Amino acid sequence: MTADQQDRASPTGGETRVRQARSDFGGVAGNLALLFALPIGTAYLYFCVRFNGGDLLPGTEADLGAFAQSLTPSWETAAVYFAWLVFQALLQAFAPGPTVEGTPLEDGTRLRYRMNGRSSLLITAVVVAAGVGSGLFPLRWIYDHFGELISVITLFSYGFGLFLLIYGRATEPRHTPCGVIVDYFLGAARHPRIPPVTGFDLKVFFEARPGLIGWILVVFSFAAVQIERQGSLSTAMFVVCALQLVYVLDYFWYESAILTTLDVQHEKFGWMLLFGDLAWVPMTYSLQAHYLIDHAPDLSIGAAAFCVLLGLTGVMLFRLSNLQKHRFRSDPKGLQIWGKPAEFIETRHGNRLLVSGFWGWSRHSNYLGDWLLGLAWSLPCGFQSLLPYFYPIYFAGLLIHRERRDHERCAAKYGEDWDRYCRRVRWRIVPGLY
Ligand code: NDP
């Protein structure tokens, strides 16, 4: 039996996980509330930025009628979105790229993943550029159909979430049912594939392809609309688009690092991740670029340089810390970190916990880097409205909550060894502060 098998088979490990799943995100009531609150929140942010003058609270400029009308989905938007999903799925299935193995599963085997994100991204860029250049697909189409897209993606997520529930329950032999709502919200299968095991990996696909690439198309669409309206691209819009593009390019450059993250290794795939990846990320992470279409903060070259520097610091911290853990977990033999052999804590479970490099600074320096980058792409919007700061505020909450969930899971999994690790690496996210 592998260490992970023992952990899952042990009555306390299994019970802890089921208990955690049942109480995660407020249990049944919380899951149910979020099923509606997340789509409503996505639409509300769209309302604020497009129909409320960029303010967080409804004011005199609020145009509820136009907002409601813009949300009505059309067959055209549904068809375009469906074509986008199929196109990205075909790329994941057939675009060239190396095949790598994931971390060991409960039964000791490893799933294989085709890491073809870079070629998929490149092919997408060529196809979109051809569509835009030929006039077949004007970039502003996304801006014009944004409200419809929110509705279409939400409806798709509700429907596909149902498929994930049924398929997950049918194909995941070790799943302990936690009730329909929890299983629908958090998922029933950890690695749903069609066909199971060897087939198309649904979680890795939805985690990155349609949503992350889509996010960049969304911000480019906003930039195109700004150029149309104002005749040029503002410095602030340029900085926001550039930093968000760096984030997405970084993901695809180091794509295989996704395999050692919480989402891919441990989370089940249900509505929450699906909606987050398909709607929440592209529609709300693009809020700053959306805001900048009609707002022109006075961003000096010095301020722009500061934002770029902060963003690059964030992305380096995020990427280098994620890579340190990824390399340590994938192939620790002879691994050097900052010129010295990697230090770690040996656990009775069998896994090792890295305590050198960024992992000696805090237990999640990667979260700090990610947050700094988000702050850097919000600052160019200036300080006239709180709306562009929705992302860093929400994201701080998400990361704190995520760290707590992970801490609870690891404490149950590693027991005293986790306590030892926490004594050695004292800070949770921000060294010296938190
Ligand atoms: P991590 O990549 O930090 O993975 C956590 C897991 O790593 C733990 O469950 C544990 O798994 C293992 N681990 C923990 N400590 C150590 C250690 N010292 N040495 C070795 N392994 C360890 O977390 P996430 O998956 O949450 O985050 C990955 C990245 O994704 C982050 O940079 C985060 O900022 C980003 N992210 C971005 C989001 C967004 O919306 N923009 C949302 C969520 C995440 P095990 O049980 O295997 O030991």
Tab-separated table of C-alpha atoms and ligand atoms in Angstrom:
chain	number	residue	atom	x	y	z
A	1	MET	CA	0.000	0.000	0.000
A	2	THR	CA	1.291	3.461	-0.838
A	3	ALA	CA	1.290	6.226	1.760
A	4	ASP	CA	-1.669	7.884	0.066
A	5	GLN	CA	-3.584	4.617	0.006
A	6	GLN	CA	-2.989	4.161	3.739
A	7	ASP	CA	-4.079	7.713	4.376
A	8	ARG	CA	-7.323	7.318	2.454
A	9	ALA	CA	-8.024	3.844	3.795
A	10	SER	CA	-7.464	4.853	7.429
A	11	PRO	CA	-10.774	5.451	9.182
A	12	THR	CA	-9.665	8.803	10.574
A	13	GLY	CA	-8.235	10.049	7.260
A	14	GLY	CA	-11.370	9.067	5.307
A	15	GLU	CA	-13.748	10.413	7.936
A	16	THR	CA	-11.856	13.685	8.176
A	17	ARG	CA	-12.093	14.189	4.455
A	18	VAL	CA	-15.816	13.445	4.318
A	19	ARG	CA	-16.436	15.669	7.345
A	20	GLN	CA	-14.408	18.432	5.735
A	21	ALA	CA	-16.308	18.088	2.435
A	22	ARG	CA	-19.643	18.265	4.264
A	23	SER	CA	-18.711	21.469	6.089
A	24	ASP	CA	-16.655	23.151	3.338
A	25	PHE	CA	-17.964	26.516	2.150
A	26	GLY	CA	-20.696	26.577	4.777
A	27	GLY	CA	-21.973	23.029	4.250
A	28	VAL	CA	-25.213	22.377	2.380
A	29	ALA	CA	-26.678	25.835	3.084
A	30	GLY	CA	-23.469	27.609	2.112
A	31	ASN	CA	-23.041	25.521	-1.043
A	32	LEU	CA	-26.626	26.222	-2.057
A	33	ALA	CA	-26.223	29.949	-1.437
A	34	LEU	CA	-22.991	30.070	-3.462
A	35	LEU	CA	-24.631	28.257	-6.375
A	36	PHE	CA	-26.716	31.402	-6.846
A	37	ALA	CA	-24.474	34.043	-5.295
A	38	LEU	CA	-21.512	33.464	-7.627
A	39	PRO	CA	-23.447	33.960	-10.895
A	40	ILE	CA	-25.329	36.893	-9.353
A	41	GLY	CA	-22.029	38.384	-8.170
A	42	THR	CA	-20.516	38.000	-11.649
A	43	ALA	CA	-23.500	39.747	-13.216
A	44	TYR	CA	-23.510	42.437	-10.528
A	45	LEU	CA	-19.874	43.372	-11.178
A	46	TYR	CA	-20.728	43.626	-14.871
A	47	PHE	CA	-23.657	45.881	-13.970
A	48	CYS	CA	-21.383	48.117	-11.862
A	49	VAL	CA	-18.750	48.562	-14.489
A	50	ARG	CA	-21.026	48.908	-17.546
A	51	PHE	CA	-24.359	50.258	-16.322
A	52	ASN	CA	-23.513	52.061	-13.091
A	53	GLY	CA	-20.703	54.419	-14.004
A	54	GLY	CA	-18.022	52.178	-12.517
A	55	ASP	CA	-19.334	52.485	-8.939
A	56	LEU	CA	-19.750	49.597	-6.558
A	57	LEU	CA	-23.135	50.711	-5.228
A	58	PRO	CA	-26.104	51.579	-7.476
A	59	GLY	CA	-26.176	55.337	-8.107
A	60	THR	CA	-27.923	57.890	-10.295
A	61	GLU	CA	-26.327	56.513	-13.476
A	62	ALA	CA	-27.674	52.996	-12.861
A	63	ASP	CA	-29.490	51.604	-15.912
A	64	LEU	CA	-31.161	48.421	-14.732
A	65	GLY	CA	-33.315	48.061	-17.836
A	66	ALA	CA	-30.384	47.973	-20.251
A	67	PHE	CA	-28.489	45.678	-17.893
A	68	ALA	CA	-31.338	43.155	-17.738
A	69	GLN	CA	-31.770	43.278	-21.510
A	70	SER	CA	-28.075	42.671	-22.144
A	71	LEU	CA	-28.210	39.465	-20.078
A	72	THR	CA	-30.816	37.830	-22.321
A	73	PRO	CA	-28.930	35.023	-24.074
A	74	SER	CA	-29.104	34.577	-27.834
A	75	TRP	CA	-28.579	31.484	-29.977
A	76	GLU	CA	-25.710	33.270	-31.727
A	77	THR	CA	-23.794	33.736	-28.469
A	78	ALA	CA	-24.541	30.169	-27.378
A	79	ALA	CA	-23.281	28.852	-30.729
A	80	VAL	CA	-20.078	30.912	-30.612
A	81	TYR	CA	-19.381	29.801	-27.041
A	82	PHE	CA	-20.068	26.165	-27.852
A	83	ALA	CA	-17.721	26.409	-30.859
A	84	TRP	CA	-15.070	27.897	-28.538
A	85	LEU	CA	-15.387	24.963	-26.121
A	86	VAL	CA	-15.210	22.396	-28.920
A	87	PHE	CA	-12.209	24.156	-30.498
A	88	GLN	CA	-10.315	24.184	-27.185
A	89	ALA	CA	-11.266	20.551	-26.466
A	90	LEU	CA	-9.959	19.485	-29.888
A	91	LEU	CA	-6.716	21.310	-29.191
A	92	GLN	CA	-6.324	19.582	-25.819
A	93	ALA	CA	-6.981	16.221	-27.463
A	94	PHE	CA	-4.812	16.598	-30.568
A	95	ALA	CA	-2.338	19.514	-30.410
A	96	PRO	CA	1.303	18.426	-30.121
A	97	GLY	CA	3.007	18.409	-26.730
A	98	PRO	CA	4.874	16.134	-24.336
A	99	THR	CA	3.081	13.609	-22.143
A	100	VAL	CA	3.961	13.699	-18.445
A	101	GLU	CA	2.902	11.693	-15.408
A	102	GLY	CA	0.928	13.200	-12.537
A	103	THR	CA	1.588	12.542	-8.846
A	104	PRO	CA	0.803	9.015	-7.544
A	105	LEU	CA	-2.895	8.248	-7.027
A	106	GLU	CA	-4.447	6.278	-4.174
A	107	ASP	CA	-3.675	2.962	-5.877
A	108	GLY	CA	-0.069	3.933	-6.592
A	109	THR	CA	-0.631	4.446	-10.328
A	110	ARG	CA	-0.117	7.766	-12.071
A	111	LEU	CA	-2.341	9.407	-14.643
A	112	ARG	CA	-0.745	10.644	-17.845
A	113	TYR	CA	-1.352	14.163	-19.103
A	114	ARG	CA	-0.670	15.635	-22.534
A	115	MET	CA	0.897	19.021	-21.801
A	116	ASN	CA	0.087	20.781	-25.041
A	117	GLY	CA	-1.009	24.135	-23.645
A	118	ARG	CA	1.722	26.082	-25.419
A	119	SER	CA	0.895	24.750	-28.870
A	120	SER	CA	-2.836	25.118	-28.165
A	121	LEU	CA	-2.310	28.738	-27.167
A	122	LEU	CA	-0.242	29.402	-30.254
A	123	ILE	CA	-2.805	27.814	-32.591
A	124	THR	CA	-5.580	29.779	-30.855
A	125	ALA	CA	-3.622	33.021	-31.304
A	126	VAL	CA	-3.166	32.331	-35.024
A	127	VAL	CA	-6.836	31.411	-35.556
A	128	VAL	CA	-8.121	34.420	-33.594
A	129	ALA	CA	-5.698	36.757	-35.381
A	130	ALA	CA	-6.928	35.385	-38.733
A	131	GLY	CA	-10.548	35.868	-37.627
A	132	VAL	CA	-9.897	39.432	-36.496
A	133	GLY	CA	-7.730	40.294	-39.521
A	134	SER	CA	-10.308	38.985	-41.998
A	135	GLY	CA	-13.147	40.794	-40.233
A	136	LEU	CA	-14.934	37.494	-39.502
A	137	PHE	CA	-14.506	37.939	-35.757
A	138	PRO	CA	-14.236	41.564	-34.634
A	139	LEU	CA	-12.601	41.615	-31.192
A	140	ARG	CA	-15.323	43.863	-29.842
A	141	TRP	CA	-17.838	41.040	-30.327
A	142	ILE	CA	-16.925	39.860	-26.822
A	143	TYR	CA	-17.553	43.326	-25.375
A	144	ASP	CA	-20.866	43.606	-27.214
A	145	HIS	CA	-22.071	40.168	-26.060
A	146	PHE	CA	-20.556	40.191	-22.571
A	147	GLY	CA	-23.852	40.059	-20.687
A	148	GLU	CA	-25.150	37.267	-22.912
A	149	LEU	CA	-21.916	35.385	-22.407
A	150	ILE	CA	-22.368	35.545	-18.621
A	151	SER	CA	-25.836	33.995	-18.992
A	152	VAL	CA	-24.741	31.366	-21.519
A	153	ILE	CA	-21.750	30.258	-19.426
A	154	THR	CA	-23.848	30.183	-16.256
A	155	LEU	CA	-26.501	27.997	-17.895
A	156	PHE	CA	-23.826	25.762	-19.361
A	157	SER	CA	-22.172	25.414	-15.936
A	158	TYR	CA	-25.438	24.420	-14.253
A	159	GLY	CA	-26.052	21.791	-16.938
A	160	PHE	CA	-22.530	20.445	-17.140
A	161	GLY	CA	-22.341	20.417	-13.332
A	162	LEU	CA	-25.208	17.931	-13.405
A	163	PHE	CA	-23.317	15.766	-15.859
A	164	LEU	CA	-20.239	15.908	-13.586
A	165	LEU	CA	-22.339	14.811	-10.624
A	166	ILE	CA	-23.867	11.823	-12.406
A	167	TYR	CA	-20.711	10.821	-14.258
A	168	GLY	CA	-18.545	11.363	-11.181
A	169	ARG	CA	-20.738	9.240	-8.935
A	170	ALA	CA	-20.878	6.489	-11.570
A	171	THR	CA	-17.154	6.365	-12.270
A	172	GLU	CA	-15.533	7.127	-8.903
A	173	PRO	CA	-15.524	3.873	-6.929
A	174	ARG	CA	-14.121	5.427	-3.722
A	175	HIS	CA	-16.545	8.343	-3.519
A	176	THR	CA	-18.476	8.625	-0.265
A	177	PRO	CA	-21.699	10.475	-1.130
A	178	CYS	CA	-22.040	13.745	0.815
A	179	GLY	CA	-25.557	14.563	-0.412
A	180	VAL	CA	-26.666	15.862	-3.790
A	181	ILE	CA	-25.974	19.542	-3.091
A	182	VAL	CA	-22.453	19.032	-1.744
A	183	ASP	CA	-21.570	16.503	-4.442
A	184	TYR	CA	-22.919	18.818	-7.120
A	185	PHE	CA	-21.099	21.846	-5.722
A	186	LEU	CA	-17.745	20.270	-4.819
A	187	GLY	CA	-17.833	17.319	-7.203
A	188	ALA	CA	-17.920	13.555	-6.887
A	189	ALA	CA	-14.835	12.506	-8.855
A	190	ARG	CA	-11.293	13.735	-8.384
A	191	HIS	CA	-10.076	13.000	-11.907
A	192	PRO	CA	-13.104	12.628	-14.182
A	193	ARG	CA	-11.990	11.467	-17.599
A	194	ILE	CA	-13.892	10.359	-20.701
A	195	PRO	CA	-13.390	7.399	-20.900
A	196	PRO	CA	-12.222	6.906	-17.297
A	197	VAL	CA	-8.472	6.818	-16.556
A	198	THR	CA	-7.027	6.967	-20.067
A	199	GLY	CA	-9.376	9.464	-21.683
A	200	PHE	CA	-9.927	13.211	-21.938
A	201	ASP	CA	-9.217	14.922	-18.600
A	202	LEU	CA	-12.161	17.192	-17.838
A	203	LYS	CA	-10.696	18.934	-14.801
A	204	VAL	CA	-7.376	19.931	-16.357
A	205	PHE	CA	-9.224	21.031	-19.502
A	206	PHE	CA	-11.732	23.286	-17.760
A	207	GLU	CA	-9.150	24.471	-15.219
A	208	ALA	CA	-7.198	26.230	-17.924
A	209	ARG	CA	-8.167	26.162	-21.538
A	210	PRO	CA	-11.508	27.869	-22.271
A	211	GLY	CA	-11.391	30.215	-19.268
A	212	LEU	CA	-7.761	31.301	-19.066
A	213	ILE	CA	-7.316	31.793	-22.807
A	214	GLY	CA	-10.792	33.320	-22.899
A	215	TRP	CA	-9.784	35.822	-20.194
A	216	ILE	CA	-7.039	37.198	-22.435
A	217	LEU	CA	-9.433	37.524	-25.363
A	218	VAL	CA	-11.835	39.391	-23.071
A	219	VAL	CA	-9.221	41.959	-21.996
A	220	PHE	CA	-7.986	42.354	-25.575
A	221	SER	CA	-11.577	42.996	-26.615
A	222	PHE	CA	-11.839	45.758	-23.983
A	223	ALA	CA	-8.552	47.240	-25.201
A	224	ALA	CA	-9.857	47.196	-28.787
A	225	VAL	CA	-13.029	49.023	-27.710
A	226	GLN	CA	-10.940	51.645	-25.914
A	227	ILE	CA	-8.863	52.213	-29.054
A	228	GLU	CA	-12.066	52.529	-31.117
A	229	ARG	CA	-13.558	55.061	-28.714
A	230	GLN	CA	-10.535	57.096	-27.724
A	231	GLY	CA	-8.256	56.640	-30.688
A	232	SER	CA	-5.414	55.129	-28.662
A	233	LEU	CA	-4.566	52.702	-25.908
A	234	SER	CA	-4.087	54.322	-22.502
A	235	THR	CA	-0.961	53.557	-20.470
A	236	ALA	CA	-3.156	52.136	-17.710
A	237	MET	CA	-4.926	49.762	-20.121
A	238	PHE	CA	-1.573	48.707	-21.552
A	239	VAL	CA	-0.176	47.884	-18.092
A	240	VAL	CA	-3.300	45.918	-17.069
A	241	CYS	CA	-3.387	43.909	-20.305
A	242	ALA	CA	0.364	43.261	-20.221
A	243	LEU	CA	0.365	41.994	-16.615
A	244	GLN	CA	-2.643	39.756	-17.176
A	245	LEU	CA	-1.085	38.413	-20.349
A	246	VAL	CA	2.130	37.634	-18.446
A	247	TYR	CA	0.078	35.685	-15.878
A	248	VAL	CA	-1.572	33.542	-18.533
A	249	LEU	CA	1.607	33.046	-20.577
A	250	ASP	CA	3.390	32.022	-17.396
A	251	TYR	CA	0.702	29.411	-16.739
A	252	PHE	CA	1.135	27.863	-20.172
A	253	TRP	CA	4.911	28.047	-20.101
A	254	TYR	CA	5.047	26.069	-16.856
A	255	GLU	CA	1.847	24.137	-17.509
A	256	SER	CA	2.922	20.884	-15.864
A	257	ALA	CA	3.290	22.691	-12.499
A	258	ILE	CA	-0.533	22.527	-12.324
A	259	LEU	CA	-0.225	18.808	-11.619
A	260	THR	CA	1.081	19.342	-8.065
A	261	THR	CA	-1.503	21.967	-7.083
A	262	LEU	CA	-4.345	21.477	-4.637
A	263	ASP	CA	-6.974	21.679	-7.382
A	264	VAL	CA	-5.523	18.926	-9.536
A	265	GLN	CA	-4.194	16.634	-6.817
A	266	HIS	CA	-6.843	16.844	-4.131
A	267	GLU	CA	-10.003	18.735	-5.102
A	268	LYS	CA	-12.906	16.966	-6.699
A	269	PHE	CA	-14.324	18.470	-9.871
A	270	GLY	CA	-17.777	19.928	-9.432
A	271	TRP	CA	-19.793	23.037	-10.193
A	272	MET	CA	-17.669	25.347	-8.043
A	273	LEU	CA	-14.426	24.757	-9.946
A	274	LEU	CA	-16.267	24.604	-13.255
A	275	PHE	CA	-18.064	27.920	-12.807
A	276	GLY	CA	-14.937	29.497	-11.333
A	277	ASP	CA	-12.842	28.484	-14.317
A	278	LEU	CA	-15.394	29.229	-17.040
A	279	ALA	CA	-17.152	32.338	-15.793
A	280	TRP	CA	-15.648	33.844	-12.656
A	281	VAL	CA	-12.066	34.053	-13.937
A	282	PRO	CA	-12.616	35.573	-17.403
A	283	MET	CA	-15.612	37.725	-16.475
A	284	THR	CA	-14.462	39.179	-13.147
A	285	TYR	CA	-10.655	39.057	-13.379
A	286	SER	CA	-11.013	41.298	-16.438
A	287	LEU	CA	-12.837	43.956	-14.402
A	288	GLN	CA	-9.926	46.419	-14.425
A	289	ALA	CA	-9.648	46.453	-18.226
A	290	HIS	CA	-13.448	46.742	-18.419
A	291	TYR	CA	-13.347	49.723	-16.056
A	292	LEU	CA	-10.592	51.445	-18.021
A	293	ILE	CA	-12.626	51.589	-21.241
A	294	ASP	CA	-14.579	54.533	-19.885
A	295	HIS	CA	-12.252	55.802	-17.160
A	296	ALA	CA	-8.925	57.459	-17.784
A	297	PRO	CA	-6.931	57.745	-14.570
A	298	ASP	CA	-3.869	59.910	-14.749
A	299	LEU	CA	-1.128	57.281	-14.683
A	300	SER	CA	2.356	58.757	-14.847
A	301	ILE	CA	5.220	56.794	-16.377
A	302	GLY	CA	6.724	56.451	-12.895
A	303	ALA	CA	3.477	55.024	-11.486
A	304	ALA	CA	3.149	52.677	-14.468
A	305	ALA	CA	6.735	51.490	-13.942
A	306	PHE	CA	5.987	50.873	-10.257
A	307	CYS	CA	2.938	48.740	-11.170
A	308	VAL	CA	4.964	46.747	-13.684
A	309	LEU	CA	7.764	46.201	-11.167
A	310	LEU	CA	5.323	45.130	-8.458
A	311	GLY	CA	3.595	42.788	-10.886
A	312	LEU	CA	6.841	41.209	-12.029
A	313	THR	CA	7.944	40.763	-8.400
A	314	GLY	CA	4.619	39.065	-7.707
A	315	VAL	CA	4.799	36.772	-10.715
A	316	MET	CA	8.406	35.776	-9.924
A	317	LEU	CA	7.546	34.949	-6.315
A	318	PHE	CA	4.445	33.047	-7.427
A	319	ARG	CA	6.210	31.093	-10.150
A	320	LEU	CA	9.530	30.382	-8.450
A	321	SER	CA	7.878	29.131	-5.253
A	322	ASN	CA	5.441	26.950	-7.207
A	323	LEU	CA	8.350	25.578	-9.242
A	324	GLN	CA	10.419	24.810	-6.143
A	325	LYS	CA	7.616	22.663	-4.761
A	326	HIS	CA	6.803	21.138	-8.127
A	327	ARG	CA	10.403	20.069	-8.763
A	328	PHE	CA	10.787	18.845	-5.198
A	329	ARG	CA	7.655	16.718	-5.452
A	330	SER	CA	8.313	15.489	-9.008
A	331	ASP	CA	12.008	14.628	-8.830
A	332	PRO	CA	13.696	15.507	-5.540
A	333	LYS	CA	16.924	13.583	-6.181
A	334	GLY	CA	19.895	15.949	-5.896
A	335	LEU	CA	17.613	19.014	-5.975
A	336	GLN	CA	19.470	22.225	-5.128
A	337	ILE	CA	17.581	25.271	-3.914
A	338	TRP	CA	19.429	28.564	-3.846
A	339	GLY	CA	22.743	26.724	-4.181
A	340	LYS	CA	22.172	24.256	-1.327
A	341	PRO	CA	20.625	20.771	-1.162
A	342	ALA	CA	16.860	21.044	-0.599
A	343	GLU	CA	15.915	20.693	3.082
A	344	PHE	CA	12.755	18.866	4.052
A	345	ILE	CA	10.826	17.219	6.866
A	346	GLU	CA	10.358	13.489	6.532
A	347	THR	CA	6.805	12.459	7.480
A	348	ARG	CA	5.473	9.128	8.694
A	349	HIS	CA	2.969	9.348	5.876
A	350	GLY	CA	5.846	9.027	3.419
A	351	ASN	CA	5.595	12.415	1.684
A	352	ARG	CA	8.262	15.003	2.361
A	353	LEU	CA	7.605	18.631	3.230
A	354	LEU	CA	10.001	21.148	1.751
A	355	VAL	CA	11.352	23.730	4.206
A	356	SER	CA	13.987	25.536	2.161
A	357	GLY	CA	13.827	28.304	-0.419
A	358	PHE	CA	10.505	30.156	-0.421
A	359	TRP	CA	8.969	27.231	1.483
A	360	GLY	CA	11.155	28.171	4.440
A	361	TRP	CA	9.853	31.777	4.381
A	362	SER	CA	6.193	30.889	4.776
A	363	ARG	CA	3.880	27.947	4.088
A	364	HIS	CA	2.382	29.703	1.051
A	365	SER	CA	4.709	32.330	-0.409
A	366	ASN	CA	3.107	31.373	-3.735
A	367	TYR	CA	-0.182	32.917	-2.536
A	368	LEU	CA	1.575	36.156	-1.619
A	369	GLY	CA	3.144	36.437	-5.089
A	370	ASP	CA	-0.202	35.800	-6.756
A	371	TRP	CA	-1.883	38.475	-4.631
A	372	LEU	CA	0.823	41.071	-5.299
A	373	LEU	CA	0.372	40.572	-9.014
A	374	GLY	CA	-3.396	41.095	-8.675
A	375	LEU	CA	-2.787	44.297	-6.719
A	376	ALA	CA	-0.362	45.462	-9.415
A	377	TRP	CA	-2.967	45.129	-12.157
A	378	SER	CA	-5.589	46.963	-10.075
A	379	LEU	CA	-3.496	50.011	-9.121
A	380	PRO	CA	-3.384	51.460	-12.686
A	381	CYS	CA	-7.142	52.116	-12.338
A	382	GLY	CA	-6.487	54.876	-9.790
A	383	PHE	CA	-8.502	55.541	-6.669
A	384	GLN	CA	-11.794	57.055	-7.850
A	385	SER	CA	-13.752	53.872	-7.295
A	386	LEU	CA	-13.390	50.781	-5.131
A	387	LEU	CA	-14.668	48.597	-7.964
A	388	PRO	CA	-11.283	47.821	-9.612
A	389	TYR	CA	-10.037	46.680	-6.190
A	390	PHE	CA	-12.685	44.007	-5.977
A	391	TYR	CA	-10.126	41.449	-7.158
A	392	PRO	CA	-7.356	42.007	-4.557
A	393	ILE	CA	-9.968	42.262	-1.768
A	394	TYR	CA	-11.840	39.113	-2.791
A	395	PHE	CA	-8.608	37.269	-3.592
A	396	ALA	CA	-7.119	37.986	-0.158
A	397	GLY	CA	-10.229	36.344	1.343
A	398	LEU	CA	-10.028	33.401	-1.044
A	399	LEU	CA	-6.347	32.778	-0.288
A	400	ILE	CA	-6.776	33.045	3.483
A	401	HIS	CA	-9.721	30.634	3.349
A	402	ARG	CA	-7.841	28.323	0.972
A	403	GLU	CA	-4.786	28.230	3.236
A	404	ARG	CA	-7.004	27.349	6.218
A	405	ARG	CA	-8.700	24.527	4.314
A	406	ASP	CA	-5.364	23.182	3.148
A	407	HIS	CA	-3.945	23.470	6.654
A	408	GLU	CA	-6.845	21.453	8.069
A	409	ARG	CA	-6.443	18.782	5.396
A	410	CYS	CA	-2.681	18.532	5.867
A	411	ALA	CA	-3.000	18.505	9.678
A	412	ALA	CA	-5.337	15.496	9.403
A	413	LYS	CA	-3.067	13.827	6.872
A	414	TYR	CA	0.336	14.382	8.464
A	415	GLY	CA	-0.597	14.636	12.177
A	416	GLU	CA	2.368	15.463	14.437
A	417	ASP	CA	4.658	15.855	11.443
A	418	TRP	CA	2.504	18.753	10.261
A	419	ASP	CA	2.787	20.371	13.715
A	420	ARG	CA	6.551	19.975	13.465
A	421	TYR	CA	6.483	21.553	10.013
A	422	CYS	CA	4.362	24.472	11.262
A	423	ARG	CA	6.767	25.079	14.128
A	424	ARG	CA	9.659	25.149	11.672
A	425	VAL	CA	7.862	27.320	9.091
A	426	ARG	CA	5.918	29.636	11.322
A	427	TRP	CA	4.190	32.009	8.919
A	428	ARG	CA	1.150	30.979	6.917
A	429	ILE	CA	1.372	33.368	3.927
A	430	VAL	CA	3.206	36.651	4.614
A	431	PRO	CA	6.574	36.176	6.337
A	432	GLY	CA	6.713	38.172	9.574
A	433	LEU	CA	3.050	39.243	9.332
A	434	TYR	CA	0.586	36.406	8.855
B	1	NDP	P1	-0.127	24.742	-3.330
B	1	NDP	O1	0.427	24.700	-4.712
B	1	NDP	O2	0.659	25.497	-2.335
B	1	NDP	O3	-0.349	23.225	-2.903
B	1	NDP	C1	-0.716	22.864	-1.607
B	1	NDP	C2	-0.378	21.409	-1.438
B	1	NDP	O4	1.041	21.222	-1.564
B	1	NDP	C3	-0.726	20.885	-0.072
B	1	NDP	O5	-2.059	20.425	-0.054
B	1	NDP	C4	0.262	19.754	0.112
B	1	NDP	O6	-0.210	18.613	-0.620
B	1	NDP	C5	1.496	20.258	-0.609
B	1	NDP	N1	2.412	20.950	0.278
B	1	NDP	C6	2.133	21.864	1.232
B	1	NDP	N2	3.266	22.294	1.833
B	1	NDP	C7	4.278	21.639	1.230
B	1	NDP	C8	5.687	21.644	1.421
B	1	NDP	N3	6.272	22.408	2.314
B	1	NDP	N4	6.431	20.842	0.641
B	1	NDP	C9	5.859	20.053	-0.304
B	1	NDP	N5	4.517	19.996	-0.518
B	1	NDP	C10	3.749	20.792	0.247
B	1	NDP	O7	-1.561	25.378	-3.260
B	1	NDP	P2	-2.654	25.695	-4.346
B	1	NDP	O8	-2.899	24.532	-5.219
B	1	NDP	O9	-3.781	26.260	-3.549
B	1	NDP	O10	-2.042	26.892	-5.220
B	1	NDP	C11	-1.260	26.764	-6.408
B	1	NDP	C12	-1.136	28.133	-7.058
B	1	NDP	O11	-2.377	28.480	-7.650
B	1	NDP	C13	-0.807	29.229	-6.047
B	1	NDP	O12	0.238	30.034	-6.530
B	1	NDP	C14	-2.085	30.016	-5.940
B	1	NDP	O13	-1.807	31.394	-5.706
B	1	NDP	C15	-2.733	29.793	-7.290
B	1	NDP	N6	-4.193	29.903	-7.242
B	1	NDP	C16	-4.773	30.907	-7.974
B	1	NDP	C17	-6.147	31.087	-7.939
B	1	NDP	C18	-6.758	32.184	-8.727
B	1	NDP	O14	-7.979	32.254	-8.792
B	1	NDP	N7	-5.993	33.076	-9.321
B	1	NDP	C19	-7.024	30.209	-7.147
B	1	NDP	C20	-6.293	29.203	-6.405
B	1	NDP	C21	-4.941	29.057	-6.466
B	1	NDP	P3	0.161	17.086	-0.180
B	1	NDP	O15	-1.063	16.567	0.482
B	1	NDP	O16	0.433	16.436	-1.494
B	1	NDP	O17	1.339	17.149	0.731
